[in-house]
Coordinates of C-alpha atoms in Angstrom, one line a residue:
M1 CA -3.2 5.6 6.8
S2 CA -6.5 7.1 5.9
N3 CA -4.9 9.5 3.4
K4 CA -2.3 7.0 2.3
W5 CA -3.2 7.0 -1.4
T6 CA -2.7 10.8 -1.7
K7 CA 0.5 10.8 0.4
L8 CA 2.0 7.7 -1.2
T9 CA 1.4 9.0 -4.7
T10 CA 2.5 12.5 -4.0
V11 CA 5.5 11.7 -1.8
M12 CA 6.9 9.0 -4.0
L13 CA 6.3 10.9 -7.2
L14 CA 6.8 14.5 -6.3
A15 CA 9.6 14.6 -3.7
A16 CA 13.1 15.7 -4.7
V17 CA 14.7 13.2 -5.0
I18 CA 21.2 5.0 6.1
S19 CA 23.0 2.8 9.2
A20 CA 23.8 2.7 12.7
C21 CA 26.1 3.9 15.3
G22 CA 27.5 0.5 16.3
S23 CA 27.2 0.9 20.0
G24 CA 27.4 -1.9 22.4
N25 CA 29.4 -5.0 21.8
G26 CA 29.7 -4.6 18.0
N27 CA 28.8 -8.2 17.2
G28 CA 26.8 -7.2 14.0
N29 CA 28.4 -8.1 10.7
S30 CA 29.3 -5.5 8.2
A31 CA 27.8 -7.5 5.5
G32 CA 24.6 -9.5 5.8
T33 CA 25.6 -12.1 3.3
G34 CA 28.4 -13.2 5.5
N35 CA 26.8 -15.0 8.4
A36 CA 23.3 -14.8 7.1
G37 CA 23.7 -17.5 4.6
G38 CA 25.3 -20.2 6.7
N39 CA 25.3 -21.7 10.1
S40 CA 28.5 -20.0 11.2
G41 CA 26.6 -16.9 12.4
G42 CA 23.4 -16.1 14.1
A43 CA 21.6 -18.2 16.8
P44 CA 22.1 -21.9 17.0
A45 CA 19.1 -23.6 15.4
G46 CA 18.1 -25.5 18.5
E47 CA 17.7 -22.4 20.6
T48 CA 15.1 -20.5 18.5
D49 CA 12.1 -22.8 18.7
T50 CA 10.2 -20.4 20.9
I51 CA 10.3 -16.7 21.0
E52 CA 11.7 -16.8 24.6
A53 CA 14.6 -19.1 23.7
W54 CA 15.3 -17.0 20.6
G55 CA 15.3 -13.9 22.8
E56 CA 17.9 -15.4 25.1
T57 CA 20.2 -16.4 22.2
I58 CA 19.8 -12.9 20.6
K59 CA 20.6 -11.3 24.0
S60 CA 23.8 -13.4 24.3
Q61 CA 25.0 -12.2 21.0
Y62 CA 23.7 -8.7 20.5
G63 CA 22.5 -7.5 23.9
G64 CA 23.8 -4.0 24.4
D65 CA 23.7 -3.1 20.8
T66 CA 21.7 0.0 19.8
L67 CA 19.6 0.2 16.7
N68 CA 18.7 3.6 15.1
L69 CA 15.5 3.7 13.1
A70 CA 14.2 6.1 10.4
F71 CA 10.4 5.7 10.1
A72 CA 7.4 7.6 8.9
S73 CA 4.6 9.0 11.1
H74 CA 2.0 6.3 10.6
P75 CA -0.4 4.1 12.6
S76 CA 1.8 1.1 12.1
T77 CA 4.9 3.0 13.4
E78 CA 2.9 3.8 16.5
S79 CA 2.0 0.2 17.0
F80 CA 5.5 -1.0 16.6
Q81 CA 6.6 1.6 19.2
K82 CA 4.2 0.0 21.7
L83 CA 6.0 -3.3 21.2
T84 CA 9.5 -1.9 21.6
A85 CA 9.8 -2.2 25.4
D86 CA 9.1 -5.9 25.2
F87 CA 11.6 -6.4 22.4
E88 CA 14.3 -4.5 24.4
K89 CA 13.6 -6.6 27.5
L90 CA 13.7 -9.8 25.6
T91 CA 16.8 -9.2 23.6
G92 CA 18.8 -6.6 25.5
I93 CA 19.0 -4.5 22.2
K94 CA 18.2 -0.8 22.6
V95 CA 16.1 0.9 20.1
K96 CA 16.1 4.6 19.1
W97 CA 13.2 5.8 17.0
E98 CA 13.4 8.8 14.6
V99 CA 9.9 9.4 13.3
M100 CA 9.1 12.0 10.7
E101 CA 6.5 13.0 8.1
E102 CA 6.6 11.0 4.9
T103 CA 7.5 14.1 2.9
Y104 CA 10.9 14.2 4.7
L105 CA 11.6 10.5 5.2
K106 CA 12.9 9.5 1.7
N107 CA 15.1 12.6 1.3
K108 CA 16.6 12.0 4.7
Q109 CA 17.3 8.3 4.1
L110 CA 18.9 9.0 0.7
L111 CA 21.0 11.9 1.9
D112 CA 22.2 9.8 4.8
Y113 CA 23.2 7.0 2.3
T114 CA 24.8 9.2 -0.3
G115 CA 26.7 11.0 2.4
K116 CA 27.9 7.7 3.8
T117 CA 26.9 9.0 7.2
G118 CA 25.6 5.6 8.4
S119 CA 23.1 7.0 10.9
Y120 CA 20.4 4.3 10.6
D121 CA 20.0 0.5 10.9
V122 CA 16.4 -0.1 10.1
L123 CA 14.5 1.9 7.5
M124 CA 10.8 2.2 6.8
V125 CA 10.6 2.1 3.0
D126 CA 7.7 2.8 0.7
G127 CA 7.1 0.0 -1.7
F128 CA 7.2 2.5 -4.6
W129 CA 10.8 3.4 -3.6
M130 CA 12.0 -0.2 -3.5
S131 CA 13.3 -0.3 -7.1
E132 CA 15.4 2.8 -6.5
Y133 CA 16.7 1.7 -3.2
G134 CA 17.6 -1.7 -4.6
A135 CA 19.3 -0.4 -7.6
K136 CA 21.3 2.1 -5.6
K137 CA 22.1 -0.5 -2.9
V138 CA 20.6 1.7 -0.2
V139 CA 19.2 -1.4 1.5
E140 CA 20.4 -4.9 2.2
P141 CA 19.2 -8.0 0.3
L142 CA 17.2 -10.1 2.7
D143 CA 16.8 -13.5 1.0
E144 CA 19.7 -15.2 2.8
Y145 CA 18.4 -13.9 6.1
I146 CA 14.9 -15.2 5.4
G147 CA 16.2 -18.6 4.3
N148 CA 18.5 -19.0 7.4
E149 CA 16.5 -20.9 10.0
S150 CA 18.9 -19.8 12.8
L151 CA 18.2 -16.2 12.0
T152 CA 14.5 -16.6 11.0
P153 CA 12.7 -19.1 13.2
A154 CA 9.6 -20.9 12.1
W155 CA 7.4 -18.8 14.3
F156 CA 8.2 -15.8 12.0
D157 CA 6.4 -17.5 9.1
Y158 CA 7.3 -15.5 6.1
E159 CA 4.9 -17.4 3.8
D160 CA 2.0 -16.1 5.9
I161 CA 2.6 -12.6 4.6
I162 CA 0.1 -12.0 1.8
P163 CA 1.6 -12.8 -1.6
A164 CA 0.7 -9.4 -3.2
Y165 CA 2.8 -7.7 -0.5
R166 CA 5.7 -10.2 -0.6
N167 CA 5.9 -10.1 -4.4
G168 CA 4.7 -6.6 -5.2
I169 CA 6.2 -4.1 -2.7
S170 CA 9.4 -5.6 -1.3
K171 CA 11.4 -6.9 -4.3
Y172 CA 13.7 -5.5 -6.9
E173 CA 15.0 -7.7 -9.8
E174 CA 13.8 -10.9 -8.0
K175 CA 15.6 -10.1 -4.8
T176 CA 13.8 -9.3 -1.5
Y177 CA 14.8 -6.0 0.1
G178 CA 12.1 -5.5 2.6
I179 CA 9.6 -7.2 4.9
P180 CA 6.0 -5.8 4.4
T181 CA 4.7 -4.0 7.4
A182 CA 1.5 -2.3 6.2
G183 CA -0.4 -1.9 3.0
E184 CA -3.7 -1.5 1.2
T185 CA -5.6 -2.1 -2.0
R186 CA -8.9 -0.7 -3.2
F187 CA -12.4 -2.1 -3.0
I188 CA -16.1 -1.3 -3.0
A189 CA -18.3 -0.4 -0.1
Y190 CA -22.0 -0.4 -0.8
R191 CA -25.3 0.3 0.9
K192 CA -26.6 -3.2 1.7
D193 CA -29.9 -1.8 3.0
L194 CA -30.6 -0.1 -0.4
F195 CA -29.3 -3.1 -2.4
D196 CA -31.6 -5.4 -0.3
K197 CA -34.5 -3.0 -0.7
Y198 CA -34.3 -3.0 -4.5
G199 CA -33.2 -6.6 -4.9
K200 CA -29.7 -5.8 -6.2
Q201 CA -26.5 -7.7 -5.7
A202 CA -23.0 -6.3 -5.4
P203 CA -21.2 -5.7 -8.7
T204 CA -18.8 -8.4 -9.9
T205 CA -18.1 -6.8 -13.3
M206 CA -17.4 -3.3 -14.5
D207 CA -20.6 -3.4 -16.6
E208 CA -22.6 -4.2 -13.5
F209 CA -20.8 -1.5 -11.6
L210 CA -21.9 1.1 -14.1
E211 CA -25.5 -0.3 -14.3
L212 CA -25.9 -0.1 -10.6
A213 CA -24.5 3.4 -10.4
Q214 CA -27.0 4.5 -13.0
F215 CA -29.8 2.6 -11.2
F216 CA -29.3 4.2 -7.8
N217 CA -28.5 7.7 -9.1
G218 CA -31.6 9.7 -8.1
K219 CA -33.5 6.6 -7.0
E220 CA -34.2 8.3 -3.7
D221 CA -34.0 12.0 -2.7
G222 CA -30.4 13.2 -2.4
L223 CA -29.0 9.8 -3.4
Y224 CA -26.3 9.4 -6.0
G225 CA -25.0 6.2 -7.6
V226 CA -21.3 6.3 -6.6
S227 CA -18.6 8.3 -5.0
M228 CA -14.9 8.4 -5.9
R229 CA -11.9 10.7 -5.9
A230 CA -11.8 12.8 -9.1
Q231 CA -10.2 16.2 -8.3
R232 CA -8.2 17.6 -11.2
G233 CA -4.6 16.4 -11.2
V234 CA -3.2 13.4 -9.2
H235 CA -6.5 12.5 -7.7
A236 CA -8.3 12.2 -11.0
A237 CA -5.4 10.1 -12.3
S238 CA -5.5 7.9 -9.2
G239 CA -9.3 7.5 -9.6
L240 CA -8.8 6.4 -13.2
M241 CA -6.1 3.9 -12.2
T242 CA -8.5 2.3 -9.8
I243 CA -10.3 0.8 -12.7
M244 CA -7.8 1.2 -15.6
Y245 CA -5.9 -2.1 -15.3
N246 CA -9.1 -4.1 -15.3
F247 CA -9.6 -2.9 -18.8
G248 CA -6.0 -3.7 -19.8
G249 CA -5.0 -0.1 -20.1
G250 CA -2.1 1.9 -18.7
F251 CA -0.2 5.1 -19.0
I252 CA 3.2 3.5 -19.9
N253 CA 4.2 0.1 -21.1
Q254 CA 6.3 -1.0 -18.2
Q255 CA 8.4 -3.4 -20.3
T256 CA 9.3 -0.9 -23.1
G257 CA 8.7 2.5 -21.5
E258 CA 6.4 3.4 -24.4
V259 CA 3.6 5.9 -23.6
T260 CA 0.2 4.1 -24.0
M261 CA -2.3 6.8 -23.1
N262 CA -4.0 6.6 -26.5
D263 CA -4.1 2.8 -26.5
P264 CA -7.8 1.7 -27.1
K265 CA -8.0 -0.1 -23.8
T266 CA -6.8 3.0 -21.9
V267 CA -9.3 5.1 -23.8
E268 CA -12.1 2.6 -23.0
A269 CA -11.1 2.8 -19.3
L270 CA -11.2 6.6 -19.4
Q271 CA -14.6 6.7 -21.1
F272 CA -15.9 4.2 -18.4
Y273 CA -14.6 6.4 -15.6
V274 CA -16.2 9.5 -17.1
D275 CA -19.5 7.7 -17.6
L276 CA -19.4 6.2 -14.1
L277 CA -18.9 9.6 -12.4
K278 CA -21.9 11.1 -14.2
N279 CA -23.7 9.2 -11.5
A280 CA -21.7 10.8 -8.6
P281 CA -22.5 14.0 -6.6
K282 CA -22.3 17.1 -8.8
D283 CA -19.2 18.4 -7.1
V284 CA -17.3 15.1 -7.6
V285 CA -14.7 16.9 -9.7
S286 CA -13.4 18.5 -6.5
Y287 CA -13.2 15.3 -4.6
T288 CA -10.1 13.9 -3.0
H289 CA -10.4 10.6 -1.1
E290 CA -11.7 12.6 1.9
E291 CA -14.7 14.1 0.1
A292 CA -15.5 10.9 -1.6
L293 CA -15.5 9.1 1.7
S294 CA -17.6 11.7 3.4
A295 CA -20.2 11.6 0.6
F296 CA -20.6 7.8 1.2
M297 CA -20.5 8.0 5.0
T298 CA -23.2 10.7 5.1
G299 CA -25.5 8.6 2.9
K300 CA -25.2 10.5 -0.3
S301 CA -24.1 7.7 -2.5
A302 CA -25.0 4.0 -2.8
M303 CA -21.5 2.9 -3.6
W304 CA -17.9 4.0 -3.1
L305 CA -14.6 2.7 -4.5
D306 CA -11.4 3.5 -2.7
A307 CA -8.7 2.4 -0.3
T308 CA -9.2 -0.6 2.0
A309 CA -7.5 1.4 4.8
L310 CA -10.5 3.6 5.0
A311 CA -12.9 0.8 5.9
K312 CA -12.5 1.4 9.6
R313 CA -13.9 4.9 9.3
I314 CA -16.9 3.6 7.3
L315 CA -17.6 1.1 10.1
D316 CA -17.1 3.6 12.9
P317 CA -20.4 4.7 14.5
A318 CA -18.7 7.9 15.7
S319 CA -17.9 9.1 12.2
S320 CA -20.2 7.2 9.8
Q321 CA -24.0 7.5 9.4
V322 CA -24.1 4.2 7.5
Y323 CA -21.8 2.1 9.7
D324 CA -24.5 -0.6 10.2
K325 CA -25.8 -0.5 6.6
V326 CA -22.8 -1.4 4.5
A327 CA -21.1 -4.4 2.9
F328 CA -18.0 -4.7 0.8
A329 CA -16.9 -6.2 -2.5
P330 CA -13.6 -6.4 -4.5
T331 CA -12.9 -4.1 -7.4
P332 CA -15.1 -5.5 -10.2
E333 CA -13.6 -7.6 -12.9
G334 CA -13.1 -5.8 -16.2
P335 CA -12.7 -6.8 -19.9
D336 CA -9.1 -7.7 -19.2
G337 CA -9.9 -9.6 -16.0
K338 CA -9.2 -9.0 -12.3
A339 CA -6.8 -6.4 -10.9
S340 CA -6.6 -4.1 -7.9
A341 CA -4.4 -1.4 -6.5
L342 CA -1.4 -2.1 -4.4
A343 CA 0.7 0.0 -2.1
G344 CA 2.5 -0.5 1.2
W345 CA 5.4 -0.1 3.5
N346 CA 8.4 -2.3 4.4
M347 CA 11.1 -2.6 7.1
S348 CA 14.5 -2.8 5.5
I349 CA 18.1 -3.0 6.7
S350 CA 20.4 -0.2 5.7
S351 CA 23.3 -1.4 3.7
L352 CA 25.5 0.9 5.8
S353 CA 24.4 -0.6 9.1
K354 CA 27.1 -2.0 11.4
N355 CA 24.5 -4.0 13.3
K356 CA 22.8 -6.0 10.5
E357 CA 21.9 -9.1 12.4
A358 CA 20.6 -7.2 15.4
A359 CA 18.6 -5.1 12.9
W360 CA 17.2 -8.3 11.4
A361 CA 16.3 -9.6 14.9
F362 CA 14.2 -6.4 15.4
I363 CA 12.5 -6.9 12.0
V364 CA 11.8 -10.6 12.8
Y365 CA 10.3 -9.8 16.2
M366 CA 8.1 -6.9 15.1
N367 CA 6.8 -8.5 12.0
S368 CA 6.4 -12.1 13.2
K369 CA 3.2 -14.1 13.1
V370 CA 3.6 -14.5 16.8
N371 CA 3.2 -10.7 17.4
A372 CA 0.9 -10.0 14.4
K373 CA -2.3 -9.8 16.4
A374 CA -0.9 -7.6 19.1
Y375 CA 0.4 -5.3 16.3
V376 CA -3.0 -5.0 14.6
E377 CA -4.8 -4.5 17.9
G378 CA -2.3 -1.7 18.6
G379 CA -3.4 0.1 15.5
G380 CA -1.1 -1.6 12.9
V381 CA -2.3 -2.3 9.4
P382 CA -2.4 -6.1 8.6
V383 CA -0.3 -7.8 6.0
R384 CA -0.8 -11.4 7.0
T385 CA -3.3 -14.0 5.7
S386 CA -3.8 -15.4 9.2
I387 CA -4.8 -12.0 10.5
Y388 CA -7.4 -11.5 7.8
E389 CA -8.8 -14.9 8.7
D390 CA -8.8 -14.4 12.4
Q391 CA -12.4 -14.8 13.5
E392 CA -12.2 -12.4 16.4
L393 CA -10.7 -9.7 14.2
V394 CA -13.2 -10.5 11.4
A395 CA -16.0 -10.0 13.9
A396 CA -14.6 -6.5 14.7
D397 CA -14.0 -5.6 11.0
P398 CA -16.3 -7.6 8.6
S399 CA -14.5 -6.1 5.6
Y400 CA -11.4 -8.3 6.3
P401 CA -12.5 -11.3 4.1
V402 CA -13.2 -8.9 1.2
Q403 CA -9.9 -7.1 1.7
L404 CA -8.1 -10.4 1.4
A405 CA -10.0 -11.2 -1.8
A406 CA -9.1 -7.8 -3.2
L407 CA -5.4 -8.4 -2.3
N408 CA -5.5 -11.6 -4.2
D409 CA -6.8 -9.7 -7.2
A410 CA -3.9 -7.2 -6.7
N411 CA -1.5 -10.1 -6.9
V412 CA -2.9 -10.9 -10.4
L413 CA -1.4 -7.6 -11.5
V414 CA 1.9 -8.4 -9.7
E415 CA 2.1 -11.7 -11.5
K416 CA 1.8 -9.9 -14.8
G417 CA 4.9 -7.9 -13.9
I418 CA 2.9 -4.6 -13.6
S419 CA 3.4 -2.1 -10.8
W420 CA 0.2 -0.2 -10.0
I421 CA 2.1 3.1 -10.1
P422 CA 4.6 2.6 -13.0
P423 CA 8.2 3.2 -11.8
H424 CA 9.3 6.3 -13.7
E425 CA 11.4 9.2 -12.4
K426 CA 8.9 11.7 -13.8
M427 CA 5.7 9.9 -12.7
G428 CA 4.6 13.0 -10.7
Q429 CA 4.4 15.0 -13.8
I430 CA 2.8 12.2 -15.7
L431 CA 0.0 11.7 -13.2
D432 CA -0.6 15.4 -13.0
R433 CA -1.1 15.8 -16.8
V434 CA -3.1 12.6 -17.0
G435 CA -5.3 13.9 -14.2
Y436 CA -5.7 17.2 -16.0
Y437 CA -7.0 15.7 -19.1
V438 CA -9.2 13.2 -17.3
S439 CA -10.8 16.2 -15.5
A440 CA -11.2 18.0 -18.9
A441 CA -13.1 15.0 -20.2
M442 CA -15.3 14.9 -17.1
F443 CA -16.2 18.6 -17.6
G444 CA -17.0 17.9 -21.2
E445 CA -14.3 20.1 -22.5
V446 CA -13.0 17.3 -24.6
T447 CA -14.0 13.8 -25.5
A448 CA -12.3 10.8 -23.9
E449 CA -10.5 10.2 -27.2
E450 CA -9.3 13.8 -27.4
A451 CA -8.2 13.7 -23.8
A452 CA -6.2 10.6 -24.4
R453 CA -4.6 12.0 -27.5
K454 CA -3.6 15.3 -25.9
A455 CA -2.3 13.4 -22.8
Q456 CA -0.3 11.1 -25.1
E457 CA 1.4 14.1 -26.7
E458 CA 2.4 15.6 -23.4
L459 CA 3.4 12.3 -21.9
E460 CA 5.7 11.6 -24.8
D461 CA 7.5 14.9 -24.2
I462 CA 7.7 14.3 -20.5
A463 CA 8.8 10.6 -20.7
G464 CA 10.9 11.0 -23.8

């Protein structure tokens, strides 16, 4: 997960471009909307009150079925695999994992679907793929499963999943196609020791963020104000996006498809980003998320703004020189209000699966509130409010409350109907060209206004 922003962006945007062998007793329905919506199918309501009773009922109906899974190599996948033996013992359902690098996963899932091969039951689906998967009917709508108490017992607790994830990475045209399993937003880590030493508070606005970066830049030997990703291309575009929506800017109007790179709010965000990184290490123009993180963890910068998934590394004494000197804050509010990045993974049911209700049983068990703590302790990435509020887990990772606040800010963007990475078939090219001109502005080759104008011209050709 530590490199998720790079992989998520590159995989979703640059890749070219499901499900089971119905073994066992074949009790799964061929269409989830059949039994899922009523009481004629699934477990009797009175036999699902506890996970043990639910397991007995599932075993009586689907025991002996085999589920085939297509998942990405990921810490959350590894954690789910640790829970698999207990699921198999409880339900009698056998699970076969096929785990591959993210770069291959989407292609394999889509090729399996278009070829009508039907190799998989449960899919791990990037939130950025969900609109495509929903439109093409690669995956099964889940709302009737979620709403059926016999199939989804109270101990699953769907509403406990953080709203930004429920609303922002798992839906297409108001229908739910996935259950969030892992995700992240972006936030600030800052040197609390330095802030206390100089009587400073964490930034709450973009203006304060810039002022603090300027204040700390050169304040002590070898110290810079801020560290962020800014390498020419996708990384520079991603860095700009970290703060762009807080200014009301964007690359594309997501309602009309109009290119908006030269919108004054986008230009303002670009100028802010350029000004901010004047207070970063001199080689920041070569930074991916890894170099930006390293600069902060080795004490070279007073602040850092990037993915919440990297917080564990900042707090790890084995890798971080500042692990005991840091605190965290949400992405600062901008002229257009609060916003924050959003990305994540889902579990979905293949529309070709012959074992849909058995597949749903797997999803319910693995992603339930009952198993959420074991999942996180096994290395999984949290998606539930209750986990972020768990005092034992907060003690182990003090960034949790701030991550939750940042995710609430991410939901502000979701409620505006804006996807953090705009859904566009040529978004890979768009991000590359935006990042090229952002970098040109950082090098002083062009002004922010010129960079935006040139990017606008190219984006109109690409998106047109």
